[in-house]
N, CA, C and O atoms as a CHARMM CRD file, in Angstrom:
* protein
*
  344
    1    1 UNK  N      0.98600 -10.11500  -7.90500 PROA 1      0.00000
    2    1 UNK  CA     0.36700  -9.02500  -8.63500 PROA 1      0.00000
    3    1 UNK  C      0.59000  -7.73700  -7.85100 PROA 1      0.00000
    4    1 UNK  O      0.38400  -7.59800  -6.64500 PROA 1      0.00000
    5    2 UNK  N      1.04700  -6.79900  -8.71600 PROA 2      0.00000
    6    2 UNK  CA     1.64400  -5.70100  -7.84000 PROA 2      0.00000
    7    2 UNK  C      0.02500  -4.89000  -7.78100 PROA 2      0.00000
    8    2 UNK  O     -0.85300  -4.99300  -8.63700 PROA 2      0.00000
    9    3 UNK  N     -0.02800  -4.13100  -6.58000 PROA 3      0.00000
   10    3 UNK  CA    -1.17100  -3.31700  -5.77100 PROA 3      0.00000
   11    3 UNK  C     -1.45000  -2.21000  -7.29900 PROA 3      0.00000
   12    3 UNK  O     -0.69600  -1.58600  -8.04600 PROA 3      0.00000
   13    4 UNK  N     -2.57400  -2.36400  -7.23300 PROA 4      0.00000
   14    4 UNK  CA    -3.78300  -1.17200  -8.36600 PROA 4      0.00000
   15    4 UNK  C     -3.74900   0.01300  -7.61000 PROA 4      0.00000
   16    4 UNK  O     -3.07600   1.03200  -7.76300 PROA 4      0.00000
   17    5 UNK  N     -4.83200  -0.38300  -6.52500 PROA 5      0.00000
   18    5 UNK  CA    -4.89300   0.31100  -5.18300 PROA 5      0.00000
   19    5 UNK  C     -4.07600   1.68100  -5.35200 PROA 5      0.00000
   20    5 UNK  O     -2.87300   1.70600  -5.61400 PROA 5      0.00000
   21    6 UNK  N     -5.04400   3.05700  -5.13200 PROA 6      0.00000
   22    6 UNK  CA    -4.42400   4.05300  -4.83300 PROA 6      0.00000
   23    6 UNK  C     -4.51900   3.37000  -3.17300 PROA 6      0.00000
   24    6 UNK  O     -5.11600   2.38300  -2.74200 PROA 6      0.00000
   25    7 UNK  N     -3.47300   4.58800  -2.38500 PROA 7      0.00000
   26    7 UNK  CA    -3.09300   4.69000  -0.64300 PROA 7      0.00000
   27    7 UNK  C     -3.11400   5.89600  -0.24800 PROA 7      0.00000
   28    7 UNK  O     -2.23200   6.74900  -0.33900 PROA 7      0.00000
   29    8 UNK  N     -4.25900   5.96500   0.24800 PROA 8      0.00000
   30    8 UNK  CA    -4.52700   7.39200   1.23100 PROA 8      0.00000
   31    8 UNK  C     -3.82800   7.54900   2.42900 PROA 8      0.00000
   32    8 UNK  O     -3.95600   6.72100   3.33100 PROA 8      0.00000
   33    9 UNK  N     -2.89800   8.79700   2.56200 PROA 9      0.00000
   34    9 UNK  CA    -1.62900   9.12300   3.48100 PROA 9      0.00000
   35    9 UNK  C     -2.65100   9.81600   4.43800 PROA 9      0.00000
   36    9 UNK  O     -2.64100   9.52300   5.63300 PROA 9      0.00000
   37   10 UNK  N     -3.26900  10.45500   4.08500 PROA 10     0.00000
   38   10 UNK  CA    -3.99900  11.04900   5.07300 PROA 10     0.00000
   39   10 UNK  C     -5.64800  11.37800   4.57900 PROA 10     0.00000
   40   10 UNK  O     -5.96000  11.99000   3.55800 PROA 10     0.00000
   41   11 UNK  N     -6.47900  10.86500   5.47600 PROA 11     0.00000
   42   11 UNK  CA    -7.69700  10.82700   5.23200 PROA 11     0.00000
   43   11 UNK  C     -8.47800  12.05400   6.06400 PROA 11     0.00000
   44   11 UNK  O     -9.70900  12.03900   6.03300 PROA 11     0.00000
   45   12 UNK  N     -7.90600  12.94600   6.68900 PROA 12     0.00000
   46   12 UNK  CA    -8.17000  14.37200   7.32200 PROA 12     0.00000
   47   12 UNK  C     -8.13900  15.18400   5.69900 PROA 12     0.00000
   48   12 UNK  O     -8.84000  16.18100   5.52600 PROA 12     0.00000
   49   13 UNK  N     -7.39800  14.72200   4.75500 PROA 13     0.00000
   50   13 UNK  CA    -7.25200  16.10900   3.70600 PROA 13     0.00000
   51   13 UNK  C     -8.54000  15.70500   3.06300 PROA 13     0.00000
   52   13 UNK  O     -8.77200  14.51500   2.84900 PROA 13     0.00000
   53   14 UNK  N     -9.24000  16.48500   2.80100 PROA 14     0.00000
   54   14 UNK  CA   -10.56900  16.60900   1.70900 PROA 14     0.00000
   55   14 UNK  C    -10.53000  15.94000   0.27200 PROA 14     0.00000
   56   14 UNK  O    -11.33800  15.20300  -0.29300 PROA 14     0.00000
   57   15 UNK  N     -9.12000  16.53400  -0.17800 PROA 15     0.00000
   58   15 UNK  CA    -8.68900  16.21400  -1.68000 PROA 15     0.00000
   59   15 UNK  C     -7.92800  14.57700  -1.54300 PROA 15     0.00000
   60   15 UNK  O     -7.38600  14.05600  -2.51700 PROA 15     0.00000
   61   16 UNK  N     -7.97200  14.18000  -0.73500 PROA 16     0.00000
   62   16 UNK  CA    -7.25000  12.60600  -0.47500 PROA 16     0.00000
   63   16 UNK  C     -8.04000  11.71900  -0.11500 PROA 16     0.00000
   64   16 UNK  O     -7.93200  10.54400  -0.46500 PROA 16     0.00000
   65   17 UNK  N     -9.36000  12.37700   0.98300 PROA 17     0.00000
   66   17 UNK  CA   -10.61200  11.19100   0.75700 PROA 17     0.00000
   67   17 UNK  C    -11.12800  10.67700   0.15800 PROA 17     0.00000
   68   17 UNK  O    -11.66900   9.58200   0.31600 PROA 17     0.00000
   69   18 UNK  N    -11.06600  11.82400  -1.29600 PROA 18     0.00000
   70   18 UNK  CA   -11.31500  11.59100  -2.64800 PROA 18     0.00000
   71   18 UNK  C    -11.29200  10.09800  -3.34600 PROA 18     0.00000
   72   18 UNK  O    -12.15000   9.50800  -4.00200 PROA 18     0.00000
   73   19 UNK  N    -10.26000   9.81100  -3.03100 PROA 19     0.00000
   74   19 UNK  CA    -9.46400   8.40900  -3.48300 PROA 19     0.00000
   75   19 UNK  C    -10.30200   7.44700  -2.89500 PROA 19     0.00000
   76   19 UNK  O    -11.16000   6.98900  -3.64900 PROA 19     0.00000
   77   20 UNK  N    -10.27600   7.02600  -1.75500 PROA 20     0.00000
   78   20 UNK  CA   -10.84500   6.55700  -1.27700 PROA 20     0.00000
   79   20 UNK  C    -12.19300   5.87600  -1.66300 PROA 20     0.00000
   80   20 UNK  O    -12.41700   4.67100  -1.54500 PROA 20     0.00000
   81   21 UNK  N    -13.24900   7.01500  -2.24500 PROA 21     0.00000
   82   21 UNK  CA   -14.12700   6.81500  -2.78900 PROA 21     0.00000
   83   21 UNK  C    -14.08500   6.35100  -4.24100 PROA 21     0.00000
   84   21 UNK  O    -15.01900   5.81200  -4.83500 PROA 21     0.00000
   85   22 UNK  N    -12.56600   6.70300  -4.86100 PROA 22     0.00000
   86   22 UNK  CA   -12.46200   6.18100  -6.33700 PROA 22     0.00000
   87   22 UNK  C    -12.68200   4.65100  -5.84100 PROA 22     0.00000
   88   22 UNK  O    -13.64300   3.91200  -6.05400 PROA 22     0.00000
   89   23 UNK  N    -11.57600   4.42800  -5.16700 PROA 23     0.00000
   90   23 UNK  CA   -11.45000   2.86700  -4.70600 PROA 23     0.00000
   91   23 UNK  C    -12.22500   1.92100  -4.42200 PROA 23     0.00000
   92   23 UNK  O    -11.94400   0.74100  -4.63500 PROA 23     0.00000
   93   24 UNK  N    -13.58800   2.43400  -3.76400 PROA 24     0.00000
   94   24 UNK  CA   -14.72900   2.15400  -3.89700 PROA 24     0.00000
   95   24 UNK  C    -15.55300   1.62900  -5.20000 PROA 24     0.00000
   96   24 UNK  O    -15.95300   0.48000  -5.38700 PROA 24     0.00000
   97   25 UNK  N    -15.71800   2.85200  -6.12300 PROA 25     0.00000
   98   25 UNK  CA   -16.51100   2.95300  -7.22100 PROA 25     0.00000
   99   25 UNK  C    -15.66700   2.06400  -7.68600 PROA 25     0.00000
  100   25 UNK  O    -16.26300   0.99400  -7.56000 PROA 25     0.00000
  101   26 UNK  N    -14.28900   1.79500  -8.30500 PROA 26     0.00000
  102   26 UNK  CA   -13.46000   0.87000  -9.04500 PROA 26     0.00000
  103   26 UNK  C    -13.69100  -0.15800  -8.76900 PROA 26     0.00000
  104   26 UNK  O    -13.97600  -0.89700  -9.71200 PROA 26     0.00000
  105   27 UNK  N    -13.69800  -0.98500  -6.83100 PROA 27     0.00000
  106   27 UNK  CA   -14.25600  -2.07300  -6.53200 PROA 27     0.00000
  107   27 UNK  C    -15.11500  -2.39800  -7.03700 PROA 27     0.00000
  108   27 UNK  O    -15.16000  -3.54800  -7.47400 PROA 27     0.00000
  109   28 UNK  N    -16.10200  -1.57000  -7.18200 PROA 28     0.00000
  110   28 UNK  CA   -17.81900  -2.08900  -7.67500 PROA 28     0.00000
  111   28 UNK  C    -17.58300  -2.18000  -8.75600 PROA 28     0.00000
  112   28 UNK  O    -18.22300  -3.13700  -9.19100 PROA 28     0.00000
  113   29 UNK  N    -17.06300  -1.77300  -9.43700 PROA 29     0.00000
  114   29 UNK  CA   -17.27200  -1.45400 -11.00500 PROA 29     0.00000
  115   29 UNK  C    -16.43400  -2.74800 -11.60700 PROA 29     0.00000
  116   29 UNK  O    -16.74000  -3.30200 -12.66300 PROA 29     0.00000
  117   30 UNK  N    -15.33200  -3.13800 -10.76700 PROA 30     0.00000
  118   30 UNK  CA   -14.97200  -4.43300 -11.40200 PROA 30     0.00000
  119   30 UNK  C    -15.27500  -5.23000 -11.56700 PROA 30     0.00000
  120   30 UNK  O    -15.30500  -5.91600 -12.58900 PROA 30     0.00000
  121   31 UNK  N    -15.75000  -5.44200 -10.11000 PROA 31     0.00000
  122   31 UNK  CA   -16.88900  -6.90600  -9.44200 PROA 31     0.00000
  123   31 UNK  C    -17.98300  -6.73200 -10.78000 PROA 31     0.00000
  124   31 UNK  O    -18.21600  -7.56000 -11.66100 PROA 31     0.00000
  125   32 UNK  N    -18.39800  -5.74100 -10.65200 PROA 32     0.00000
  126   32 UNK  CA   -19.30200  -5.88800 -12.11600 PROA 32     0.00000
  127   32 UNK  C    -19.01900  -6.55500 -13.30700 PROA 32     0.00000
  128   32 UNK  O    -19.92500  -7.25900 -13.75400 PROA 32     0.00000
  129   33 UNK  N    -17.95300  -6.49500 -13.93200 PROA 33     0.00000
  130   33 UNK  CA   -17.61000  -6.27700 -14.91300 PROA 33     0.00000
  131   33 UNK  C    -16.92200  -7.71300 -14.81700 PROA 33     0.00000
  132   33 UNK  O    -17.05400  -8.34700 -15.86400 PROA 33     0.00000
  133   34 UNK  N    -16.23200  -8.36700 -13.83000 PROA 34     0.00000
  134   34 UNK  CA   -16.32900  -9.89100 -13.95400 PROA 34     0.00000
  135   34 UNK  C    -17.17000 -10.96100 -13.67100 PROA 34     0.00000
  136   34 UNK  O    -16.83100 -12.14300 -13.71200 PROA 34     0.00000
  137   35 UNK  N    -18.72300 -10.36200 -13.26700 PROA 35     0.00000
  138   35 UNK  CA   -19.54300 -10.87600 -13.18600 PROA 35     0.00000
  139   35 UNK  C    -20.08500 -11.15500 -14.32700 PROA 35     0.00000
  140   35 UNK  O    -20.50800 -12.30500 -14.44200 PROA 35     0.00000
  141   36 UNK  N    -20.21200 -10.38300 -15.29300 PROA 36     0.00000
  142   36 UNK  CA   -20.38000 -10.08800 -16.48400 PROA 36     0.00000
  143   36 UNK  C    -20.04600 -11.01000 -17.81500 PROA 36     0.00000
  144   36 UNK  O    -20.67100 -11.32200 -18.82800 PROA 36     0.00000
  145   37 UNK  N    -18.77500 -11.27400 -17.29900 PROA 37     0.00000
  146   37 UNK  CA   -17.47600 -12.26800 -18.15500 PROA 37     0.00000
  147   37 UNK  C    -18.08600 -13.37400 -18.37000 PROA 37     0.00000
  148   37 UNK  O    -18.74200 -13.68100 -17.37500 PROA 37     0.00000
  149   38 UNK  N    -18.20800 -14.36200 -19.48100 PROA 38     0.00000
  150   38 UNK  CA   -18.66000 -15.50800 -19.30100 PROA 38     0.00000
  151   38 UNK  C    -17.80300 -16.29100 -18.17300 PROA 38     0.00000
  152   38 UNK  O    -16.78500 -15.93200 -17.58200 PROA 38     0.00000
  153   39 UNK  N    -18.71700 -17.72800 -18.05200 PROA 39     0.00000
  154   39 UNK  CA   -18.09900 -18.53000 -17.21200 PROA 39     0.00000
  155   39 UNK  C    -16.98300 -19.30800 -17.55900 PROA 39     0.00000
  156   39 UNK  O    -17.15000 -19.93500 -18.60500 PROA 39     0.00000
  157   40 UNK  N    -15.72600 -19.49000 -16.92300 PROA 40     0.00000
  158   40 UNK  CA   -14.54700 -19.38300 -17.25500 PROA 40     0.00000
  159   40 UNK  C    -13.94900 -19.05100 -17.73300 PROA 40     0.00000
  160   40 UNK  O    -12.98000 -19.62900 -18.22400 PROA 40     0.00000
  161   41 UNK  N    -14.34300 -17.61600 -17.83700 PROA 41     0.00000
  162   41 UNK  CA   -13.15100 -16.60300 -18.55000 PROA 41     0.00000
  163   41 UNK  C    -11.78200 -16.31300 -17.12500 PROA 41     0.00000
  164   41 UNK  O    -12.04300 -16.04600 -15.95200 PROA 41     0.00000
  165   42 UNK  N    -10.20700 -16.49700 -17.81100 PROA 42     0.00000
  166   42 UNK  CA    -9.55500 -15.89800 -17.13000 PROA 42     0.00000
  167   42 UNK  C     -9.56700 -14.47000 -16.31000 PROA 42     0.00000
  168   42 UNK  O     -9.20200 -14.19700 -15.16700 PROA 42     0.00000
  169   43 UNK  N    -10.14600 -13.65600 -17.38100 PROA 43     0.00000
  170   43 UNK  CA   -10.36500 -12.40100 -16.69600 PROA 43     0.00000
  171   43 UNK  C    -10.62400 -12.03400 -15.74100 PROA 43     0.00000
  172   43 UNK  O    -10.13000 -10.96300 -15.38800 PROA 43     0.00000
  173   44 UNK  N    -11.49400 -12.72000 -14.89100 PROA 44     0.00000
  174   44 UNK  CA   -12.70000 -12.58700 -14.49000 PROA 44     0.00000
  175   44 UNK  C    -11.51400 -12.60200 -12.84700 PROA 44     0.00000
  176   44 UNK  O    -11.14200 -11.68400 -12.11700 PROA 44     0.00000
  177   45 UNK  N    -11.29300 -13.84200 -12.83000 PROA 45     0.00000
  178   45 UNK  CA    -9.73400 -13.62200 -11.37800 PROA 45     0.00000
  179   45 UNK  C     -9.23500 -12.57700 -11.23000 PROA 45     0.00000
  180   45 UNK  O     -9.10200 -12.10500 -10.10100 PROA 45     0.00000
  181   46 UNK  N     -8.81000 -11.91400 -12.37900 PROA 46     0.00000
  182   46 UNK  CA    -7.51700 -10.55600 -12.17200 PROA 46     0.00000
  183   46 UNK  C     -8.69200  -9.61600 -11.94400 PROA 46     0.00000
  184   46 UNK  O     -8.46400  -8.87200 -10.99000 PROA 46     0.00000
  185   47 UNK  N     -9.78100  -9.42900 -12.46800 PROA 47     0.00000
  186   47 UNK  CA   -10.58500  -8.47100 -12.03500 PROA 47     0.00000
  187   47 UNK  C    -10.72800  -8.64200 -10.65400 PROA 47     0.00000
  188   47 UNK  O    -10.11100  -7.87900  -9.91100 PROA 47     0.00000
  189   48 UNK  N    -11.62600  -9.74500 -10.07000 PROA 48     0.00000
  190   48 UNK  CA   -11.89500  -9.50000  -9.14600 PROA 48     0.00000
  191   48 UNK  C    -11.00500  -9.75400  -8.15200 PROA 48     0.00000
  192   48 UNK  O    -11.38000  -9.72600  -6.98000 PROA 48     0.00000
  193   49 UNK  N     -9.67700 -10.04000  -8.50200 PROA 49     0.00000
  194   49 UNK  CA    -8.55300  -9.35100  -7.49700 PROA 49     0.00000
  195   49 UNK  C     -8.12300  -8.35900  -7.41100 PROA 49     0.00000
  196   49 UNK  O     -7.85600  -7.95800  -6.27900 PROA 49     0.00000
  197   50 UNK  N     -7.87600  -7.55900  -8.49000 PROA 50     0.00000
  198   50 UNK  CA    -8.11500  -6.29600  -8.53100 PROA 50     0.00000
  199   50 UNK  C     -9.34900  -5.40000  -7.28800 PROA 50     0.00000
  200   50 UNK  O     -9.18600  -4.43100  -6.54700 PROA 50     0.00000
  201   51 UNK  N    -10.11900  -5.98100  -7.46100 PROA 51     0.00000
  202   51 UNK  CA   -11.63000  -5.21600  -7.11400 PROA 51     0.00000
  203   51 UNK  C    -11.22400  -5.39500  -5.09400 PROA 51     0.00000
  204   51 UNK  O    -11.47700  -4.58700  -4.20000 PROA 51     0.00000
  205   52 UNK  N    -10.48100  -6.88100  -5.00000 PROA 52     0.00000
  206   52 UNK  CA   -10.20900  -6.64700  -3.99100 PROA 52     0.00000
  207   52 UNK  C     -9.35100  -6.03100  -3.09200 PROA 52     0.00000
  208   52 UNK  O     -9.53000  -5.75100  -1.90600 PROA 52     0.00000
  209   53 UNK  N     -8.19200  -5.82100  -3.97100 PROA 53     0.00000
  210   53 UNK  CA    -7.19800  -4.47500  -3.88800 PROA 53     0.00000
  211   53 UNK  C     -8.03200  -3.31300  -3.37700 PROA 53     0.00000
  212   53 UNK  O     -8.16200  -3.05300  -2.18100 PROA 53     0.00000
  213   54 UNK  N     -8.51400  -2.72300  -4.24500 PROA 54     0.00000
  214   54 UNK  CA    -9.46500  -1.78000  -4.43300 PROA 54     0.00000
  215   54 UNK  C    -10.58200  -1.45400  -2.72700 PROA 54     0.00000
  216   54 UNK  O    -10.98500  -0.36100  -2.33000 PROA 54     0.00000
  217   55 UNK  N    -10.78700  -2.75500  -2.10600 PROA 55     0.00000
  218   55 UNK  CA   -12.20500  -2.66800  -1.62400 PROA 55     0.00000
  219   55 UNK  C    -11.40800  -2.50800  -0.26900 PROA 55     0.00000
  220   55 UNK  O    -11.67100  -1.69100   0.61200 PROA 55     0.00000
  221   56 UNK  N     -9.95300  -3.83400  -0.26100 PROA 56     0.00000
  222   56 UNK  CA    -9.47900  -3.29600   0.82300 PROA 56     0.00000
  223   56 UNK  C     -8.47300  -2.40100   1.20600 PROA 56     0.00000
  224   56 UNK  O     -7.83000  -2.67600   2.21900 PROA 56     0.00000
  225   57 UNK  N     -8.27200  -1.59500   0.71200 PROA 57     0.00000
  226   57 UNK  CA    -7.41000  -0.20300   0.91200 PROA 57     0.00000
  227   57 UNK  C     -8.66100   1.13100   0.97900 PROA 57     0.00000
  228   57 UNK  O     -8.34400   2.28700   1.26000 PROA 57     0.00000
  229   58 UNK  N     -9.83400   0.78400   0.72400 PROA 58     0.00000
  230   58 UNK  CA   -10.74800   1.97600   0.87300 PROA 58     0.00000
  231   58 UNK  C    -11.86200   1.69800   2.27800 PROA 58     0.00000
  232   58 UNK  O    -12.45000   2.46500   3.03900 PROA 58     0.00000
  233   59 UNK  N    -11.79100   0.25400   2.15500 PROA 59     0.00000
  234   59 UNK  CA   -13.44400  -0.06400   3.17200 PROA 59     0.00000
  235   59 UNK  C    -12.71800   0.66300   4.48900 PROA 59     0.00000
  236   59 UNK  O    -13.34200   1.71300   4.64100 PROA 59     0.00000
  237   60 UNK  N    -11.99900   0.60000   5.19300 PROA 60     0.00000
  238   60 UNK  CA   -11.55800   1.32200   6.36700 PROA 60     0.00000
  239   60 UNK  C    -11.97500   2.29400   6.80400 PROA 60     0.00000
  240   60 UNK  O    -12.40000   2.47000   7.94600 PROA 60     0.00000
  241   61 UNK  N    -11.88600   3.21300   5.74800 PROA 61     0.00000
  242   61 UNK  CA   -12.44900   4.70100   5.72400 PROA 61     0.00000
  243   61 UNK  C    -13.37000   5.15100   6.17200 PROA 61     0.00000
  244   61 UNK  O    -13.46200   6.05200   7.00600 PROA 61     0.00000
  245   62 UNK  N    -14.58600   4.23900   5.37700 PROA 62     0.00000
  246   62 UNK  CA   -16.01900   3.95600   6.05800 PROA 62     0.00000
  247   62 UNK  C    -15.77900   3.58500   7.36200 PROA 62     0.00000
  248   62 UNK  O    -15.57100   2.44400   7.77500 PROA 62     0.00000
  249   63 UNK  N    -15.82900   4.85500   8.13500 PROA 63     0.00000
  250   63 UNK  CA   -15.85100   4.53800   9.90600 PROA 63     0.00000
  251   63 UNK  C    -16.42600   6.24900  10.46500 PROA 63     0.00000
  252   63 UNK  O    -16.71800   6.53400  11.62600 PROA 63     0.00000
  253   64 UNK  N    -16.47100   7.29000   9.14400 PROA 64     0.00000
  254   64 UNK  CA   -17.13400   8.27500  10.39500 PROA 64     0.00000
  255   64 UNK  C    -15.88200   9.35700  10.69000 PROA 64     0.00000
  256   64 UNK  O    -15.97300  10.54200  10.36700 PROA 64     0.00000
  257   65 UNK  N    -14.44700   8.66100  11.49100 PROA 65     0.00000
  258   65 UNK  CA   -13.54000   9.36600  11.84500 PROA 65     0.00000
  259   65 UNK  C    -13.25800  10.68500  11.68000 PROA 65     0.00000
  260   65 UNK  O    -13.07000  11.52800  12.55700 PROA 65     0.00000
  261   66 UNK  N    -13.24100  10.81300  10.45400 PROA 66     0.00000
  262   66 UNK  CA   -12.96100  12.43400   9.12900 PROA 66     0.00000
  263   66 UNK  C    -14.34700  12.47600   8.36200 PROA 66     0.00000
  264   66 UNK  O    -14.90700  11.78400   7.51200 PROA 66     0.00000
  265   67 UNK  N    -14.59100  13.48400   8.98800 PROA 67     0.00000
  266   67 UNK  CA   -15.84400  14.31100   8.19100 PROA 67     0.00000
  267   67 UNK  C    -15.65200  14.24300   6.53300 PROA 67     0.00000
  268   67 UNK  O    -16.60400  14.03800   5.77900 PROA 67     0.00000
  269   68 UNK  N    -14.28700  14.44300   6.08100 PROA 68     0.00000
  270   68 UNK  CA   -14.11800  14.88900   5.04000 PROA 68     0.00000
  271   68 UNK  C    -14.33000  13.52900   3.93800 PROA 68     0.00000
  272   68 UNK  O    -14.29500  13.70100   2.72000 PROA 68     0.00000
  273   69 UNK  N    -14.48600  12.57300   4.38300 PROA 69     0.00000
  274   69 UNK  CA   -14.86800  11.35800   3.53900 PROA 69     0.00000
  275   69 UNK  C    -15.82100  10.38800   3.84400 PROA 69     0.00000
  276   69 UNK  O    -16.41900   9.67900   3.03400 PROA 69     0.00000
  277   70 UNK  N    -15.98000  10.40200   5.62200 PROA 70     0.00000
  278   70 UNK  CA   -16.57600   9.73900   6.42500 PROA 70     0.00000
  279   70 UNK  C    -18.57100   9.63000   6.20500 PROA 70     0.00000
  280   70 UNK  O    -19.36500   8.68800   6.21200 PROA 70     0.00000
  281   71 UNK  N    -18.72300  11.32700   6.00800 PROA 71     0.00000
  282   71 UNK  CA   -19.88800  10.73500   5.42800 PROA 71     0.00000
  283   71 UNK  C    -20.63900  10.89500   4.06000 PROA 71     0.00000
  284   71 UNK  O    -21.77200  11.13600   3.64300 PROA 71     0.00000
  285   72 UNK  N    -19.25500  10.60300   3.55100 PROA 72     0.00000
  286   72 UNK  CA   -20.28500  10.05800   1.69200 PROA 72     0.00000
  287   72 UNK  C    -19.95700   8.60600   1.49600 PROA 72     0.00000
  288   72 UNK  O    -20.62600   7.80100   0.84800 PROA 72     0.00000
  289   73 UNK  N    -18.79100   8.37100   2.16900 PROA 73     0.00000
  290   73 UNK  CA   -17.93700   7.02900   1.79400 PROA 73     0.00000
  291   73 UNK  C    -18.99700   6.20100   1.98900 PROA 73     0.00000
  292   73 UNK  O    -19.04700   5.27400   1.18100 PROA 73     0.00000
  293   74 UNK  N    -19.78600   6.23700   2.73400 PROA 74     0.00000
  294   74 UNK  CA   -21.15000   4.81400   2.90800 PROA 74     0.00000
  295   74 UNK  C    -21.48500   4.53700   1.72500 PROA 74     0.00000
  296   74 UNK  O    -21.26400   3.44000   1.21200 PROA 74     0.00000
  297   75 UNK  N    -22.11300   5.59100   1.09600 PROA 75     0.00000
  298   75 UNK  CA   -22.58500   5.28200  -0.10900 PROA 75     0.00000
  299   75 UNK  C    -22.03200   4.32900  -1.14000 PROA 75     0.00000
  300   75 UNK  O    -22.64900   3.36600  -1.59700 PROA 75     0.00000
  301   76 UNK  N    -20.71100   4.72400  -1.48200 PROA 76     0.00000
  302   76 UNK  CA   -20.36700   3.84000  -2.66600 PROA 76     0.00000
  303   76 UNK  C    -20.03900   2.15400  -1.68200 PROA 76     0.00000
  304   76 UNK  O    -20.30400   1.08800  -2.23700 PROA 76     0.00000
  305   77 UNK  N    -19.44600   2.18500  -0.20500 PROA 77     0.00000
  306   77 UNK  CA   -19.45300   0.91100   0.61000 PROA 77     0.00000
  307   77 UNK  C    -20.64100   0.15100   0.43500 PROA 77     0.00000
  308   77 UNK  O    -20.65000  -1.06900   0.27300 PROA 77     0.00000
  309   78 UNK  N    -21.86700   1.04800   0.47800 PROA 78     0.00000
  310   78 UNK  CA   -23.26100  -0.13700   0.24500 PROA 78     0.00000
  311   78 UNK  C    -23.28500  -0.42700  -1.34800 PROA 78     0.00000
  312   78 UNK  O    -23.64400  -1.58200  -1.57700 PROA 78     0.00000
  313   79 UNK  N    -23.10600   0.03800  -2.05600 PROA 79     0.00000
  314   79 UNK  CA   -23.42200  -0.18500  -3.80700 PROA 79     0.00000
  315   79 UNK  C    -22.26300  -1.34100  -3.12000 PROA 79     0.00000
  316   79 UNK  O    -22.72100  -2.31000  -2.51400 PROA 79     0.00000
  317   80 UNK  N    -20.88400  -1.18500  -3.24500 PROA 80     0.00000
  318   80 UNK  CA   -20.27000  -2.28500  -3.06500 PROA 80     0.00000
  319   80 UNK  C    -20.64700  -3.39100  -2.60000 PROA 80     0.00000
  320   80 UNK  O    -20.98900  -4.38700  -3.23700 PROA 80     0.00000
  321   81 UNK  N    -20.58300  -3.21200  -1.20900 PROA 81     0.00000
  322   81 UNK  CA   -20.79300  -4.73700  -0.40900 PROA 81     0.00000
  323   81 UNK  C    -22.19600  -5.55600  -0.43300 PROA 81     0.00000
  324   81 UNK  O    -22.34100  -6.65700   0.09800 PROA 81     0.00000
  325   82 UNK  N    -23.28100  -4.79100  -1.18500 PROA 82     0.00000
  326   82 UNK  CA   -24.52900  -5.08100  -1.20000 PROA 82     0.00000
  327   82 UNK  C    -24.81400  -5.54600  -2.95000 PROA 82     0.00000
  328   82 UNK  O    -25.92600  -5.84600  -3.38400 PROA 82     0.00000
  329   83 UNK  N    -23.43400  -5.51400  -3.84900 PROA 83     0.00000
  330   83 UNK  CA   -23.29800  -5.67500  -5.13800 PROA 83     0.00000
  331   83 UNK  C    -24.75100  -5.41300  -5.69400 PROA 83     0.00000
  332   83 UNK  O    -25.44300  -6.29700  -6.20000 PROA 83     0.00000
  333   84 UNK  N    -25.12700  -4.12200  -5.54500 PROA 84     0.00000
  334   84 UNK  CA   -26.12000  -3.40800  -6.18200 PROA 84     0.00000
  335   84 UNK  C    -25.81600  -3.25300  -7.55700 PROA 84     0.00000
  336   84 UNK  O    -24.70200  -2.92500  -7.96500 PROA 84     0.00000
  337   85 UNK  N    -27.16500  -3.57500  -8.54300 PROA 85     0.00000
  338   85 UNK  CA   -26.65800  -3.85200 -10.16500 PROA 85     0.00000
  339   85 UNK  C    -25.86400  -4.72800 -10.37700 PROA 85     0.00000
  340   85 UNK  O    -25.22100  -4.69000 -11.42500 PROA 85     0.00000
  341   86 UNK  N    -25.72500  -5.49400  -9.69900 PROA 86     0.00000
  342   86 UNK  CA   -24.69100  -6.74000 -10.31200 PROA 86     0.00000
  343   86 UNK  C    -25.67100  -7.64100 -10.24500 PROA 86     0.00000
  344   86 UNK  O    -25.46500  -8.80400 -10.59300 PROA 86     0.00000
């Protein structure tokens, strides 16, 4: 399965941390959304491989490093990893 996943080149630019945080919200939002799926729906795999695309090309970020993403990125990392609303 080819990568969903946007790839942040540089996480110093403001407008590129951005992503980052999409990648986030998309993680969560999938995981949702194949939680959702009845039980044994196919879907429900490609989503939440997808979601893991998603979780690992952004969770990194969450470290602080760059101001410019470092501290909002927690936020959507805890809705994620804490599958808040799911």
């Amino acid at each position: 399965m080819p990568t969903c996943a946007e790839q942040v080149t540089d996480r110093a630019d403001p407008k590129l941390a951005h992503v980052d945080g999409l990648n986030l919200s998309r993680a969560w939002m999938l995981t949702g959304i194949a939680h959702g799926l009845p039980s044994g729906d196919r879907r429900a795999a490609v989503l939440r491989a997808a979601a893991k695309q998603h979780r690992e090309a952004a969770l990194p970020a969450v470290t602080g490093e760059h101001y410019e993403g470092g501290h909002w990125l927690g936020t959507f990392a805890v809705y994620l990893t804490s599958e808040a609303g799911i």
